[in-house]
Coordinates of C-alpha atoms and ligand atoms in Angstrom, one line a residue:
M1 CA 12.9 9.2 41.4
E2 CA 12.0 12.3 43.4
S3 CA 14.8 11.6 45.9
T4 CA 17.3 11.3 43.0
M5 CA 16.2 14.6 41.8
N6 CA 16.8 16.2 45.1
Q7 CA 20.2 14.7 45.5
L8 CA 21.3 16.2 42.2
S9 CA 20.3 19.7 43.1
E10 CA 21.9 19.4 46.6
T11 CA 25.3 18.1 45.4
G12 CA 25.7 20.6 42.5
Y13 CA 26.8 17.9 40.1
V14 CA 25.4 15.0 38.1
V15 CA 27.0 11.7 38.9
F16 CA 26.4 9.0 36.3
D17 CA 25.9 5.8 38.4
R18 CA 22.4 5.3 36.9
A19 CA 23.8 5.5 33.4
A20 CA 26.6 3.0 33.7
D21 CA 24.5 0.1 32.1
F22 CA 23.4 2.0 29.0
Y23 CA 26.0 4.8 28.6
D24 CA 28.2 3.3 25.9
A25 CA 25.2 2.2 23.8
T26 CA 23.5 5.6 23.9
R27 CA 26.2 8.2 23.6
G28 CA 27.8 10.4 21.0
F29 CA 29.7 9.2 18.0
P30 CA 29.3 5.7 16.4
E31 CA 31.9 3.2 17.6
G32 CA 34.2 3.3 14.5
Q33 CA 34.9 7.0 15.0
A34 CA 36.8 6.6 18.3
P35 CA 40.4 6.2 16.8
A36 CA 40.1 9.4 14.7
I37 CA 38.7 11.3 17.7
A38 CA 41.6 10.1 19.9
E39 CA 44.0 11.1 17.2
L40 CA 42.4 14.6 17.1
I41 CA 42.8 15.0 20.9
A42 CA 46.4 13.8 20.8
R43 CA 47.2 16.3 18.0
A44 CA 45.5 19.2 19.7
G45 CA 47.6 18.6 22.8
N46 CA 50.9 17.5 21.2
L47 CA 50.5 14.4 23.3
H48 CA 53.0 11.5 22.9
S49 CA 54.1 8.4 24.8
G50 CA 56.0 10.5 27.4
S51 CA 53.1 12.8 28.1
R52 CA 51.4 12.8 31.6
V53 CA 47.7 12.9 30.9
L54 CA 44.6 13.1 33.1
E55 CA 40.9 12.8 32.0
V56 CA 38.5 14.5 34.4
G57 CA 35.1 12.8 34.3
I58 CA 36.5 9.8 32.6
G59 CA 33.3 7.7 32.8
T60 CA 33.4 4.4 31.0
G61 CA 36.6 5.3 29.1
R62 CA 34.9 6.1 25.8
I63 CA 37.6 8.8 25.2
A64 CA 40.5 7.6 27.4
L65 CA 40.8 4.0 26.0
P66 CA 41.3 5.0 22.4
L67 CA 43.6 7.8 23.5
L68 CA 46.0 5.2 25.1
R69 CA 47.3 4.4 21.6
H70 CA 48.9 7.8 21.7
V71 CA 50.0 8.3 25.3
G72 CA 50.5 4.7 26.6
R73 CA 49.3 5.5 30.2
L74 CA 46.7 7.8 31.6
H75 CA 45.1 9.0 34.9
G76 CA 41.3 9.3 35.2
V77 CA 39.0 10.8 37.8
D78 CA 35.3 10.3 38.2
L79 CA 32.8 10.4 41.1
S80 CA 30.9 7.4 39.7
R81 CA 32.2 4.0 40.8
A82 CA 29.7 2.3 38.5
M83 CA 30.9 4.1 35.4
M84 CA 34.6 3.3 36.3
A85 CA 33.6 -0.3 36.9
R86 CA 32.5 -0.5 33.3
L87 CA 35.8 1.0 32.2
R88 CA 37.8 -1.5 34.4
A89 CA 36.1 -4.4 32.6
K90 CA 37.3 -3.3 29.2
A91 CA 40.5 -4.4 27.4
G92 CA 43.3 -1.9 28.0
A93 CA 42.0 -0.6 31.2
A94 CA 45.1 -1.7 33.2
A95 CA 47.0 1.2 31.6
I96 CA 44.6 3.7 33.2
R97 CA 45.0 4.7 36.9
L98 CA 41.6 5.5 38.2
Y99 CA 40.7 7.7 41.2
E100 CA 37.2 8.0 42.7
A101 CA 37.4 11.8 43.3
N102 CA 35.6 15.1 42.8
A103 CA 36.7 17.3 39.9
L104 CA 36.5 20.1 42.4
N105 CA 39.3 18.6 44.5
L106 CA 41.7 16.7 42.3
P107 CA 43.9 14.2 44.2
F108 CA 47.2 15.4 42.5
P109 CA 49.9 17.8 43.3
C110 CA 50.3 21.1 41.4
A111 CA 51.9 21.0 37.9
A112 CA 51.5 17.3 37.5
F113 CA 50.2 17.0 34.0
D114 CA 51.1 17.9 30.4
G115 CA 47.5 17.5 29.3
V116 CA 44.0 17.4 30.9
V117 CA 41.2 16.0 28.8
L118 CA 37.6 17.2 29.5
V119 CA 34.7 15.9 27.4
H120 CA 31.0 16.5 28.2
V121 CA 31.5 17.4 31.9
L122 CA 31.3 21.1 32.6
H123 CA 27.6 21.3 31.9
L124 CA 27.0 18.8 34.7
I125 CA 28.7 20.7 37.5
A126 CA 27.3 23.9 39.1
N127 CA 30.7 25.2 40.2
W128 CA 32.3 24.5 36.8
Q129 CA 34.6 27.5 37.3
G130 CA 36.0 25.6 40.4
V131 CA 36.8 22.6 38.1
L132 CA 38.7 24.9 35.8
H133 CA 40.6 26.3 38.7
E134 CA 41.6 22.8 39.8
I135 CA 42.6 21.9 36.3
A136 CA 44.8 25.0 36.0
R137 CA 46.4 24.0 39.3
V138 CA 47.4 20.5 38.2
L139 CA 48.6 21.5 34.7
K140 CA 52.3 22.1 34.2
A141 CA 53.4 25.6 33.1
D142 CA 53.2 24.6 29.4
G143 CA 50.4 22.1 29.9
L144 CA 47.1 22.3 27.9
L145 CA 43.5 21.7 28.7
L146 CA 41.9 19.7 25.8
C147 CA 38.1 20.3 25.7
G148 CA 36.1 18.1 23.4
G149 CA 32.6 17.4 22.5
D150 CA 30.0 16.2 20.0
L151 CA 28.2 18.8 17.9
G152 CA 25.1 18.2 15.8
N153 CA 24.0 14.9 17.4
A154 CA 20.4 14.1 18.5
L155 CA 20.6 16.5 21.3
H156 CA 21.7 19.5 19.2
S157 CA 20.8 18.9 15.6
A158 CA 18.5 21.4 13.8
T159 CA 16.8 18.3 12.3
F160 CA 15.1 17.7 15.7
E161 CA 14.5 21.3 16.6
P162 CA 10.6 20.9 16.7
I163 CA 11.1 18.2 19.3
W164 CA 13.3 20.3 21.5
L165 CA 11.0 23.4 21.2
A166 CA 8.0 21.3 22.3
W167 CA 10.0 19.6 25.1
R168 CA 11.2 23.0 26.6
A169 CA 7.8 24.6 26.2
A170 CA 6.2 21.8 28.2
L171 CA 8.6 21.8 31.2
P172 CA 9.6 24.3 33.9
A173 CA 12.5 26.4 32.7
E174 CA 14.6 25.5 35.8
K175 CA 14.2 21.8 35.2
V176 CA 15.5 21.9 31.6
A177 CA 18.3 24.4 32.3
R178 CA 21.7 22.9 32.6
I179 CA 23.0 22.5 36.1
G180 CA 26.5 23.7 35.1
L181 CA 28.0 25.5 32.1
A182 CA 25.4 26.5 29.6
Q183 CA 27.4 28.6 27.2
P184 CA 29.7 27.2 24.5
I185 CA 33.1 26.4 25.9
G186 CA 34.8 28.5 23.2
E187 CA 33.1 31.6 24.7
A188 CA 33.2 30.7 28.4
L189 CA 36.8 29.8 28.8
P190 CA 38.4 32.9 27.1
A191 CA 36.1 35.1 29.3
L192 CA 37.9 33.5 32.3
G193 CA 41.4 34.1 30.8
W194 CA 42.0 30.7 29.2
R195 CA 43.8 31.2 25.9
P196 CA 42.8 29.1 22.9
I197 CA 45.8 27.5 21.3
G198 CA 45.3 27.0 17.6
E199 CA 42.0 26.6 15.9
P200 CA 39.4 24.0 17.0
L201 CA 40.1 20.6 15.4
R202 CA 37.1 18.7 14.0
H203 CA 36.3 15.2 13.0
A204 CA 33.0 15.0 11.0
Y205 CA 30.8 11.9 11.1
T206 CA 27.2 11.0 10.2
V207 CA 24.7 9.4 12.6
M208 CA 21.3 8.0 11.6
R209 CA 18.5 8.7 14.1
S210 CA 14.7 8.7 13.9
P211 CA 12.5 11.2 15.6
Q212 CA 10.8 8.3 17.4
S213 CA 14.1 7.1 18.8
V214 CA 14.6 10.5 20.4
Y215 CA 11.2 10.0 22.0
Q216 CA 12.3 6.6 23.2
A217 CA 15.6 7.9 24.7
L218 CA 13.7 10.6 26.6
A219 CA 11.1 8.1 27.8
S220 CA 13.9 5.7 29.0
R221 CA 15.6 8.7 30.8
H222 CA 18.8 7.9 28.8
W223 CA 20.0 11.6 28.9
S224 CA 21.0 13.3 32.1
S225 CA 18.7 16.2 31.2
T226 CA 15.7 14.0 32.1
W227 CA 17.0 12.9 35.5
R228 CA 15.8 16.0 37.4
L229 CA 12.2 15.6 36.1
S230 CA 9.5 14.0 38.3
D231 CA 7.5 11.2 36.6
A232 CA 4.6 13.7 36.0
E233 CA 6.9 16.2 34.4
L234 CA 8.5 13.6 32.2
A235 CA 5.0 12.4 31.1
R236 CA 4.1 16.0 30.2
G237 CA 7.3 16.5 28.2
L238 CA 6.8 13.2 26.4
A239 CA 3.2 14.1 25.4
A240 CA 4.4 17.4 23.9
V241 CA 7.2 15.6 22.1
Q242 CA 4.8 13.0 20.6
E243 CA 2.5 15.8 19.4
A244 CA 5.5 17.6 17.7
I245 CA 6.6 14.3 16.1
Q246 CA 3.1 13.7 14.6
A247 CA 3.0 17.3 13.4
H248 CA 6.5 17.6 11.8
Y249 CA 7.7 14.2 10.7
A250 CA 5.8 12.2 8.0
Q251 CA 7.7 9.0 9.0
P252 CA 8.6 9.1 12.7
E253 CA 10.3 5.7 12.6
Q254 CA 12.5 6.6 9.6
P255 CA 16.1 7.3 10.5
L256 CA 17.4 10.7 9.4
S257 CA 20.9 11.5 8.6
L258 CA 22.6 13.9 11.1
Q259 CA 25.8 15.6 10.0
S260 CA 27.7 15.6 13.3
A261 CA 31.3 16.3 14.4
F262 CA 33.6 15.9 17.4
E263 CA 35.4 19.1 18.1
V264 CA 38.5 19.6 20.2
Q265 CA 40.0 22.9 21.4
A266 CA 43.2 23.3 23.3
F267 CA 43.5 26.0 26.0
Q268 CA 46.3 27.4 28.1
P269 CA 45.3 28.3 31.7
P270 CA 45.1 31.9 32.8
Q271 CA 48.7 33.1 33.5
S272 CA 47.9 34.2 37.1
T273 CA 46.8 30.7 38.3
Ligands
SAM301 C1 28.7 12.7 30.3 S1 29.8 11.7 31.2 C2 31.3 11.9 30.2 C3 32.2 10.7 30.3 C4 33.4 10.8 29.4 N1 34.2 12.0 29.5 C5 32.9 10.6 28.0 O1 32.9 11.6 27.2 O2 32.4 9.6 27.6 C6 30.2 12.8 32.6 C7 31.0 12.1 33.7 O3 31.4 13.1 34.6 C8 31.3 12.5 35.9 N2 31.1 13.6 36.9 C9 30.1 14.5 37.1 N3 30.4 15.3 38.1 C10 31.6 15.0 38.5 C11 32.5 15.6 39.5 N4 32.1 16.6 40.3 N5 33.7 15.1 39.7 C12 34.1 14.0 39.0 N6 33.3 13.4 38.0 C13 32.1 13.9 37.8 C14 30.0 11.7 35.8 O4 29.9 10.7 36.9 C15 30.2 11.0 34.4 O5 30.9 9.8 34.5

C-alpha cells in the first residue's frame, strides 16, 4: 500500500489499474441513465455519425460505449491497461480504437478530432493544464471539448456533509487534497481562455445510498481519494466517519435519496493554441 502511495505522488497522475474489478459497480449514475447521458454529450458537441471523437481517460467505457449510438466509431486513450481490458470485454467495444497512452502526450496529429470527451479525469492529473493543451492541439479549428461529470452523488451530496467534514478533519490536508484540478471545471477552463459554448446541459437522476454504504466504500478503498492514504491514516479517517455516522444519522443502514445530475459543458479551445 505504501509503495502504491509513493508511485502516485511521483507520477503526477492516478492510474486506475486497481479499480478495474470494481469500477463499474461503484461509480456515478445508475445503469439505466447511460443512454440519456450519452444523448446529452452528443447534443452538447453536435456529434453525429460522421464525427471524429476521442475520449481521454476512457476507462471501462462507461461513457464511450453508450455514446457509440450517436457517433458510430470512437477513439479512446487511457494509461490503465486493466481498465481498457474491461472495456474490450464488453459488447460494442470493437467500434472503439483504444490506445494505451498518456493524456499529456496524445498519440494523434494536430486537428484530428471534432470532439474530445473528458469525464472525471482532470482532478486525477497534477499537470491538468498540460492535458488541456494536448486536447486543444488535437481538436479541429471548430472542434469542441465536452466536459462531463456527476454532481450531487455520494462524494458531493450535502446529505453526507457530516461524513466528509469528519473525514477531512481526521486526515492530513495534503492527503485529502486532489492531485489535479480542484476547482469546478466551469471556472478553471474559462480562466485559461477556453470559451463555454452554450449553457451546461443536465440530466437529473436519483441515487439511493445509505451513510453506512459510504463508510463501506471508504473502508474498501473504492474511491481514488483513499489510495494515497496509509493503512493507519485510513483507519483514523474511518473511525472519525463512524463517529459522525452515529452522531448524525438515526438509521445508518437506511438508504437516503440523493438528487444527482450529470452535467456536460462544451468548450472551444483558446484561440491562440
Ligand atoms: C475516474 S476514471 C474515468 C473513466 C471514464 N471517463 C468514466 O467516466 O467512466 C479516470 C481514468 O483516467 C485514467 N487516467 C488517469 N491519468 C491518466 C493519464 N495521465 N493519461 C491517460 N489516462 C489517465 C485512469 O486510468 C482512469 O481510467
